[in-house]
Short mmCIF file of C-alpha atoms (C1' of nucleotides) in Angstrom, two decimals:
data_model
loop_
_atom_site.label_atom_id
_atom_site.label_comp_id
_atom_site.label_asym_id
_atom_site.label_seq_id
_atom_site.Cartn_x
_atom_site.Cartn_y
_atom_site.Cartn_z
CA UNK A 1302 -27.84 36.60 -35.41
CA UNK A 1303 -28.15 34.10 -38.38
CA UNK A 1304 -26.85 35.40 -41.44
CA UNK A 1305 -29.51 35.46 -44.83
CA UNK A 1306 -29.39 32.44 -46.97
CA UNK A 1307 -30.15 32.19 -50.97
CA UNK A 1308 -32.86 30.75 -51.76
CA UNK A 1309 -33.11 29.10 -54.95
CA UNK A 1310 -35.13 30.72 -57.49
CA UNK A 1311 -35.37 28.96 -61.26
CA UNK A 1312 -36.49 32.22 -63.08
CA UNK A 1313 -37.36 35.88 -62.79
CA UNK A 1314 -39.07 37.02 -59.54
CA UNK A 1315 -40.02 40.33 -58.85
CA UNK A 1316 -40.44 42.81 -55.70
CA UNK A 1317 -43.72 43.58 -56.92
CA UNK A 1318 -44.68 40.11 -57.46
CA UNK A 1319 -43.26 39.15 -54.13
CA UNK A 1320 -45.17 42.18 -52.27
CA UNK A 1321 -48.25 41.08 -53.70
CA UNK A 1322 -47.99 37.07 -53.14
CA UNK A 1323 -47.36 38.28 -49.16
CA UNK A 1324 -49.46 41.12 -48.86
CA UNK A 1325 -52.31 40.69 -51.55
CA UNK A 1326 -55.32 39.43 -49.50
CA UNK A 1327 -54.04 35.40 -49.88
CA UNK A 1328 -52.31 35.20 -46.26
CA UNK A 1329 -52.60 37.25 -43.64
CA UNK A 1330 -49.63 36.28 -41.16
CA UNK A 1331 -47.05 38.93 -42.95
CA UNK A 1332 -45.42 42.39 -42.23
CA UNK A 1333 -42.79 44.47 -44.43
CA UNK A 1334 -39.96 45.15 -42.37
CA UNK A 1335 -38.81 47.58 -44.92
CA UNK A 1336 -39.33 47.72 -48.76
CA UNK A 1337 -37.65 44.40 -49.18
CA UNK A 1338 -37.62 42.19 -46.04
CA UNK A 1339 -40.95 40.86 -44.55
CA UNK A 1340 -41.01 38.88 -41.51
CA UNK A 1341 -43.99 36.03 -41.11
CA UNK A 1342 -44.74 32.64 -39.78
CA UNK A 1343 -46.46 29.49 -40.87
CA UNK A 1344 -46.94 26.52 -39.42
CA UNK A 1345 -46.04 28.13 -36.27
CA UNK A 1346 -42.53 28.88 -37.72
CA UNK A 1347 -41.26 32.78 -37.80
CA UNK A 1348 -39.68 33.57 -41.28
CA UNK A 1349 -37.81 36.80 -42.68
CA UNK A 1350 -37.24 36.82 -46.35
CA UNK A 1351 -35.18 39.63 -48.46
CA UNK A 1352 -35.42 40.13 -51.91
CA UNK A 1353 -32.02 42.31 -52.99
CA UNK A 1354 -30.82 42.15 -57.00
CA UNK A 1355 -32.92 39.75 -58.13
CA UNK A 1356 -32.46 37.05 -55.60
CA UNK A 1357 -34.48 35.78 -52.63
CA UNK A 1358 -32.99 35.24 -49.42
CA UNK A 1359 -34.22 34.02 -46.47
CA UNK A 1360 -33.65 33.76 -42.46
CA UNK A 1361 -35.05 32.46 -39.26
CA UNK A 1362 -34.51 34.59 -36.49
CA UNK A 1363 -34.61 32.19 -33.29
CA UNK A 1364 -33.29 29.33 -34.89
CA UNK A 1365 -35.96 27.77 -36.27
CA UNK A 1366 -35.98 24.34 -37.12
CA UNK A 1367 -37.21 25.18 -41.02
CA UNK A 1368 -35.73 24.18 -43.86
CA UNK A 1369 -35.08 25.73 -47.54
CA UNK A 1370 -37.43 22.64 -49.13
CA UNK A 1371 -40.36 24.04 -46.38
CA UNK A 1372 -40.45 27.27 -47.35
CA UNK A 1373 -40.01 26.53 -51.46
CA UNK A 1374 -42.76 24.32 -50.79
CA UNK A 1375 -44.71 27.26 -49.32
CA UNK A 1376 -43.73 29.60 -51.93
CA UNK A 1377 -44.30 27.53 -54.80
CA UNK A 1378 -40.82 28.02 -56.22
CA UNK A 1379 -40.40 25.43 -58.43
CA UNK A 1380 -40.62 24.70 -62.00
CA UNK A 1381 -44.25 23.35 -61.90
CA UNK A 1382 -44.82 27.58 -61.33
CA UNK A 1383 -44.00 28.64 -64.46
CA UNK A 1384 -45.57 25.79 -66.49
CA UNK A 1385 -48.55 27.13 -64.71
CA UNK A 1386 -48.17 30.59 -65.52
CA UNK A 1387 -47.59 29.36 -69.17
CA UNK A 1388 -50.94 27.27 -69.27
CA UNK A 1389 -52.35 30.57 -68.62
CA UNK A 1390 -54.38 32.38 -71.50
CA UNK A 1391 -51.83 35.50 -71.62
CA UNK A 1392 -51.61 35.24 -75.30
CA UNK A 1393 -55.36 35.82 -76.41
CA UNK A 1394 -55.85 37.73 -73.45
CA UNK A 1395 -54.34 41.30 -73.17
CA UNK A 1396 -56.25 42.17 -69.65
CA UNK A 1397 -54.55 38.69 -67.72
CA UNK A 1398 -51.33 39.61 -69.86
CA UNK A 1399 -50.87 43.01 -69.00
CA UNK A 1400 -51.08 41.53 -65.03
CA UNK A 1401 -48.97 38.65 -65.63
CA UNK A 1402 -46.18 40.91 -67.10
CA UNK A 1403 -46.12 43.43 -64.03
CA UNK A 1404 -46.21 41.04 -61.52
CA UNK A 1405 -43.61 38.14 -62.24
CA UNK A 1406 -43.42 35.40 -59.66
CA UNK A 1407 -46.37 36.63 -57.75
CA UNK A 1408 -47.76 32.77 -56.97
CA UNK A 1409 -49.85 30.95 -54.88
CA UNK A 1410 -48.64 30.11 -51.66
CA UNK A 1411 -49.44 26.67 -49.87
CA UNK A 1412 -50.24 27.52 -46.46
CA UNK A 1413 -52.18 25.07 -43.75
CA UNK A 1414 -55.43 25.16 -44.65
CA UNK A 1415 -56.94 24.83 -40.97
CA UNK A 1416 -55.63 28.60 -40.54
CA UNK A 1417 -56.53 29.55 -44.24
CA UNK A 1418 -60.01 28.80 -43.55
CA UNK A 1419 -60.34 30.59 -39.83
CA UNK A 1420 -58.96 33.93 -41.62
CA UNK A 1421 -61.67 33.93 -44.30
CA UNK A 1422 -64.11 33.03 -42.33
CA UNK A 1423 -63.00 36.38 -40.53
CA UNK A 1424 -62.55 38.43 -43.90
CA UNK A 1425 -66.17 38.68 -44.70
CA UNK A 1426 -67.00 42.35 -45.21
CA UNK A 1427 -63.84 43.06 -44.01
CA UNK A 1428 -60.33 44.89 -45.50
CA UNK A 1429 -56.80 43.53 -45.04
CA UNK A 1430 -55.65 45.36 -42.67
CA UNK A 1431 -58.94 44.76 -40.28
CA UNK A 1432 -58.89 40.67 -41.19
CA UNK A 1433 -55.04 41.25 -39.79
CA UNK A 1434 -55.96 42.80 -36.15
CA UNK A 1435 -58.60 41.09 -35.57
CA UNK A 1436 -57.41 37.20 -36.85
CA UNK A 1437 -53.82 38.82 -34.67
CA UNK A 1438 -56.26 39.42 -31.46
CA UNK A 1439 -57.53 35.77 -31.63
CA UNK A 1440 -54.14 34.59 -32.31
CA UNK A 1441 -52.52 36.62 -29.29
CA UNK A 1442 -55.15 35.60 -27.15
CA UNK A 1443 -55.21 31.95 -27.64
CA UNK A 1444 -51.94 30.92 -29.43
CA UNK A 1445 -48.51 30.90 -28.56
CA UNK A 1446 -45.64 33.87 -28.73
CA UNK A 1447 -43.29 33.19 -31.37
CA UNK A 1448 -41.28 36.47 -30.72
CA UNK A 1449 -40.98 39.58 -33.26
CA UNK A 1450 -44.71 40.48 -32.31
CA UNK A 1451 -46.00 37.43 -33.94
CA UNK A 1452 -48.08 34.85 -32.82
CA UNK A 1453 -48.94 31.16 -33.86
CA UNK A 1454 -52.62 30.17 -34.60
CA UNK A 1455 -53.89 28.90 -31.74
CA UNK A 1456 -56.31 25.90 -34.02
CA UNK A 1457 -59.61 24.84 -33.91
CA UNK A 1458 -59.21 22.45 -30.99
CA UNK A 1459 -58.29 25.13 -28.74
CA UNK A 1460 -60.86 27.41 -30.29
CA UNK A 1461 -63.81 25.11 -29.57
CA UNK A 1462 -63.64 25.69 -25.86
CA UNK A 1463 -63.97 29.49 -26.60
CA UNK A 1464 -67.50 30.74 -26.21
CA UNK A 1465 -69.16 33.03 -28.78
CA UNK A 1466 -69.28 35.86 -26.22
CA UNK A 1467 -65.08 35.77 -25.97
CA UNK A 1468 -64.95 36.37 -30.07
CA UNK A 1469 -67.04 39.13 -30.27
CA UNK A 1470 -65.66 40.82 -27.40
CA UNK A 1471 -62.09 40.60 -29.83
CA UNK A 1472 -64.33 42.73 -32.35
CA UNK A 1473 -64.89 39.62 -34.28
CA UNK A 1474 -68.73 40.75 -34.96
CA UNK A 1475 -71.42 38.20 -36.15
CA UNK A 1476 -68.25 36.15 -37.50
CA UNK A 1477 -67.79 35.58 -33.62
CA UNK A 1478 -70.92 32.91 -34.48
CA UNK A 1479 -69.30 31.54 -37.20
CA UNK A 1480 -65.54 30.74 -35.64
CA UNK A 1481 -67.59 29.60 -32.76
CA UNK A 1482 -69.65 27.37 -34.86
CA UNK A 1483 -67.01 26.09 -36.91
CA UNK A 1484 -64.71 24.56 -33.79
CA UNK A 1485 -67.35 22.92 -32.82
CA UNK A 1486 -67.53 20.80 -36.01
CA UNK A 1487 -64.07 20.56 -36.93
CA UNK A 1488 -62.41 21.17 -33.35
CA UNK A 1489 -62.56 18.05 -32.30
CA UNK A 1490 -61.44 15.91 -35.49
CA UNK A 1491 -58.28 15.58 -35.60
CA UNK A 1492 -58.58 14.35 -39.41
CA UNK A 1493 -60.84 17.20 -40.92
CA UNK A 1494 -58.29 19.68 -42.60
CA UNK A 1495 -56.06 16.23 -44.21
CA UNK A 1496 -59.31 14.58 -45.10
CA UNK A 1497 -60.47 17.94 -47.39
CA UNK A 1498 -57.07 18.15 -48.91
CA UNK A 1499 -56.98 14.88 -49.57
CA UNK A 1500 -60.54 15.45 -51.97
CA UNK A 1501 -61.19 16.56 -55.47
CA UNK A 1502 -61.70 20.02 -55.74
CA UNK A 1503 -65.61 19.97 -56.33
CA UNK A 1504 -66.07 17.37 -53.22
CA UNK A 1505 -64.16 19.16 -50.80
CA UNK A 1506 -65.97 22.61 -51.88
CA UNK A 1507 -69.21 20.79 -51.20
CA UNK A 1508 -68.49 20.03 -47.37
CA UNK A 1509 -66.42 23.04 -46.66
CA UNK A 1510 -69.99 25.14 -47.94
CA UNK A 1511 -71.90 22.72 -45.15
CA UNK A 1512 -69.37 24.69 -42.59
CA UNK A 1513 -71.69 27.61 -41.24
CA UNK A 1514 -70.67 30.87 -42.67
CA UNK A 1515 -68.85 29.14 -45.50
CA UNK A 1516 -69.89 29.51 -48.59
CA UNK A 1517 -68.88 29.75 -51.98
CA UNK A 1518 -66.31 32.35 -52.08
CA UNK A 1519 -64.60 31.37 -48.57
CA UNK A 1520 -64.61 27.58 -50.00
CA UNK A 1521 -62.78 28.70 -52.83
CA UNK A 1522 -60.16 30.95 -50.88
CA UNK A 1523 -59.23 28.35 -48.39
CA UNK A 1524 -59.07 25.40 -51.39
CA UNK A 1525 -56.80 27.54 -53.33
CA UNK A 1526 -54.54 28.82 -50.63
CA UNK A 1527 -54.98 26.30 -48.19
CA UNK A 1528 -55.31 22.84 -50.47
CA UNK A 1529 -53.23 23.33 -53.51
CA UNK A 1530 -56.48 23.51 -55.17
CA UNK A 1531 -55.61 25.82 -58.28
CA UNK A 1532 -59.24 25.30 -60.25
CA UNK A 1533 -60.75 27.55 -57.26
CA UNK A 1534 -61.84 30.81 -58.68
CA UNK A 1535 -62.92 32.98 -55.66
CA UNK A 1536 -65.10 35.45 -57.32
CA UNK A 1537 -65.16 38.36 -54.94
CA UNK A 1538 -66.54 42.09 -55.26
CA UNK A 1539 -63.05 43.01 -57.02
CA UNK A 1540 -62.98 40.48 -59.00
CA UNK A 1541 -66.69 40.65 -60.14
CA UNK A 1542 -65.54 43.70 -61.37
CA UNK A 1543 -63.08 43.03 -63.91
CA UNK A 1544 -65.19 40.40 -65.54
CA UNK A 1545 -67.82 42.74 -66.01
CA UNK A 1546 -65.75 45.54 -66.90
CA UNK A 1547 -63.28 43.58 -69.15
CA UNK A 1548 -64.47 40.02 -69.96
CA UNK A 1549 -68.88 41.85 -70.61
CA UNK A 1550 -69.95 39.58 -68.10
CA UNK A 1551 -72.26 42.48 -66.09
CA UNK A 1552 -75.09 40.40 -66.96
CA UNK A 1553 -73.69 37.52 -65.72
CA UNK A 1554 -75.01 36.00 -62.20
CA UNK A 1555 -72.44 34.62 -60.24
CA UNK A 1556 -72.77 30.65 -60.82
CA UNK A 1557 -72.22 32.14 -65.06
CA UNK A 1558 -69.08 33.63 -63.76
CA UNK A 1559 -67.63 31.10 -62.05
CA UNK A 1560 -68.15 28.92 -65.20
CA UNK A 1561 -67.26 31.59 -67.25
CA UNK A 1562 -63.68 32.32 -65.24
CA UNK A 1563 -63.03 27.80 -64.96
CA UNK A 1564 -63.53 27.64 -68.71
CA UNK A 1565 -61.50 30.14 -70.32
CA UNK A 1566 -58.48 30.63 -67.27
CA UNK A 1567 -58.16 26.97 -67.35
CA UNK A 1568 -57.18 24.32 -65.00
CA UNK A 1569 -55.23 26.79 -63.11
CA UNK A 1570 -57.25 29.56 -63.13
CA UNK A 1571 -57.02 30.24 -59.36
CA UNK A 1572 -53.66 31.38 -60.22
CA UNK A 1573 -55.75 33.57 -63.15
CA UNK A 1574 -57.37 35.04 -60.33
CA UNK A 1575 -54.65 36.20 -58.30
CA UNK A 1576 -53.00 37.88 -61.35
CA UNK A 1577 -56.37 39.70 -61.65
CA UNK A 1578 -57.18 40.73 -58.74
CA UNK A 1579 -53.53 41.86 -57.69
CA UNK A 1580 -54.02 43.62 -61.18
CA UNK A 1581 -57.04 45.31 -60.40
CA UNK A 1582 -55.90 46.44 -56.74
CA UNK A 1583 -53.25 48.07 -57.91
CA UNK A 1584 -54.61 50.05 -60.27
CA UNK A 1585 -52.49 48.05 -63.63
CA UNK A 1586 -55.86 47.67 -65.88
CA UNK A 1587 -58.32 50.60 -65.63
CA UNK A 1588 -61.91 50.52 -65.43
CA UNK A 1589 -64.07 51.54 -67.79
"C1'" DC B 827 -75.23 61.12 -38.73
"C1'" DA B 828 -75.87 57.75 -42.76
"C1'" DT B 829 -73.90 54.51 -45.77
"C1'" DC B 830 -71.25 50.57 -47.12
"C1'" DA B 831 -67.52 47.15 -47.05
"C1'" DG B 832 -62.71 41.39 -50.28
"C1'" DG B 833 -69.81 37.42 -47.58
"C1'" DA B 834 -73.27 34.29 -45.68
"C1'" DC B 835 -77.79 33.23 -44.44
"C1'" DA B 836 -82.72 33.23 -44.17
"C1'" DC B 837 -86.54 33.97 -46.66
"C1'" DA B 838 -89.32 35.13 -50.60
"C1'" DG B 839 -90.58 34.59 -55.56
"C1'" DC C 540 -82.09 28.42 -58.42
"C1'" DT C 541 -82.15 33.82 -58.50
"C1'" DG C 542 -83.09 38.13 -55.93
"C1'" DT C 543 -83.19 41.10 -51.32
"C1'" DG C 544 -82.68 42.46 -46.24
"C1'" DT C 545 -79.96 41.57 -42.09
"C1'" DC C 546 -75.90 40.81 -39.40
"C1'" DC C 547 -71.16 43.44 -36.26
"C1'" DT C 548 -67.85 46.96 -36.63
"C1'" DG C 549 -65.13 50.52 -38.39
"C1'" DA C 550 -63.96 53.70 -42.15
"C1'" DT C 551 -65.59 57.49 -44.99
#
DNA sequence: CATCAGGACACAG
DNA sequence: CTGTGTCCTGAT
């Protein structure tokens, strides 16, 4: 049993934050193990992390071959974080300040966008906990064990030999078309996902919304936690919400509040959004 | 038993 | 380019 390692942390962090950054709707490859350990994988690499007295701690329980810098890297635990957070509106801006100050350290993580993108392709009309059994069945069914009742995603190579038919039979529903779809375009280019990272944010939007049953709001998820790409604003049913409740937008169409959101969040208003919408979901800024 | 979700798409205006 | 009905499935 490998004993839990500190993991450098440059300024406050919170539980809350933490809970939120692995259970908030951005990945979907987490469980709590108790109120503060989680166990999780990326990259097809199992993970615990601890967070006791203010520090984070971490562990691999098969001896993984990760390193400290990999998972900082996927936390986004460095300074660049809180220069981010600064660049933020907070101080003309009570609503994003009043999130911002409950939820310290809640960031953005940097996972692989190949499996960013199959699990919102999935989350369409769907809760977290239903994108998470049914993204888990696909995963069990055509990736690998990693132990602890987790398994590795299986990627799209694999899943363009899998028929339509075989999705929806895993509950998948009409997004059985979609993952289907998808593999075969990107299943069998080996250079897709590093090619779309590699692309401003507006170009690689523009051919991840040519994927079928892509479109706007998907693009935007998998940029932002799949690519880095903090100008995404996914604007989603919650957070369509709080800019009409609290930003007057409720005459707004969509395309005016995704301008709306880029201009006044900023350059990193993807990380804006998560601050809202972790807001919102918990209840910290009430409705009117 | 009917309605509606953390969306996209096809089709109409 | 903006506004609706439809698509699977499960929760309410």
């Amino acid at each position: 049993m490998s004993k839990w390692k500190e993991l450098a942390r440059p300024n406050n962090l919170s539980i809350l934050g933490l809970k939120e950054t692995l259970e908030g709707g951005q990945t979907f490859s987490w469980c709590p193990t108790s109120t503060i350990t989680w166990i999780g994988c990326f990259r097809s690499k199992v993970v615990e992390l601890k967070f006791k007295d203010g520090m984070l701690f971490w562990k691999t329980p098969n001896s993984g071959t990760i390193t400290e810098e990999e998972i900082k890297d996927y936390l986004w635990l460095d300074s660049e974080y809180d220069g981010a957070v600064d660049q933020l509106p907070w101080r003309s801006d009570h609503v994003l300040a009043k999130c911002v100050k409950a939820l310290p350290g809640l960031t953005i993580l940097n996972q692989p966008l190949d499996e960013v993108l199959f699990y919102f392709i999935l989350s369409s009309a769907k809760s977290i906990p239903q994108i998470k059994e049914i993204g888990s069945l696909v995963c069990q069914k055509w990736g690998k064990s990693l132990g602890n009742n987790l398994w590795s995603f299986p990627g799209w190579s694999k899943l363009s030999k899998v028929s339509e038919d075989e999705f929806r039979k895993l509950k998948l529903g009409y997004r059985a078309k979609y993952i289907h779809n998808v593999a075969q375009v990107v299943g069998n280019d080996p250079y897709y996902f590093s090619t779309i990272s590699q692309l401003s944010y507006i170009d690689a939007k523009s051919e991840l919304i040519r994927l079928p049953g892509v479109g706007p709001k998907i693009a935007d998820c998998a940029l932002l936690f799949g690519a880095t790409k903090t100008e995404a604003f996914p604007i989603d049913t919650w957070i369509a919400k709080v800019l009409d409740s609290h930003y007057g937008l409720e005459s707004f169409t969509y395309s005016q509040k995704a301008l709306f959101a880029r201009k006044h969040f900023g350059l990193f208003c993807g990380l804006a959004q998560q601050f809202l919408f972790s807001g919102e979901r918990l209840g910290l800024i009430k409705s009117k």
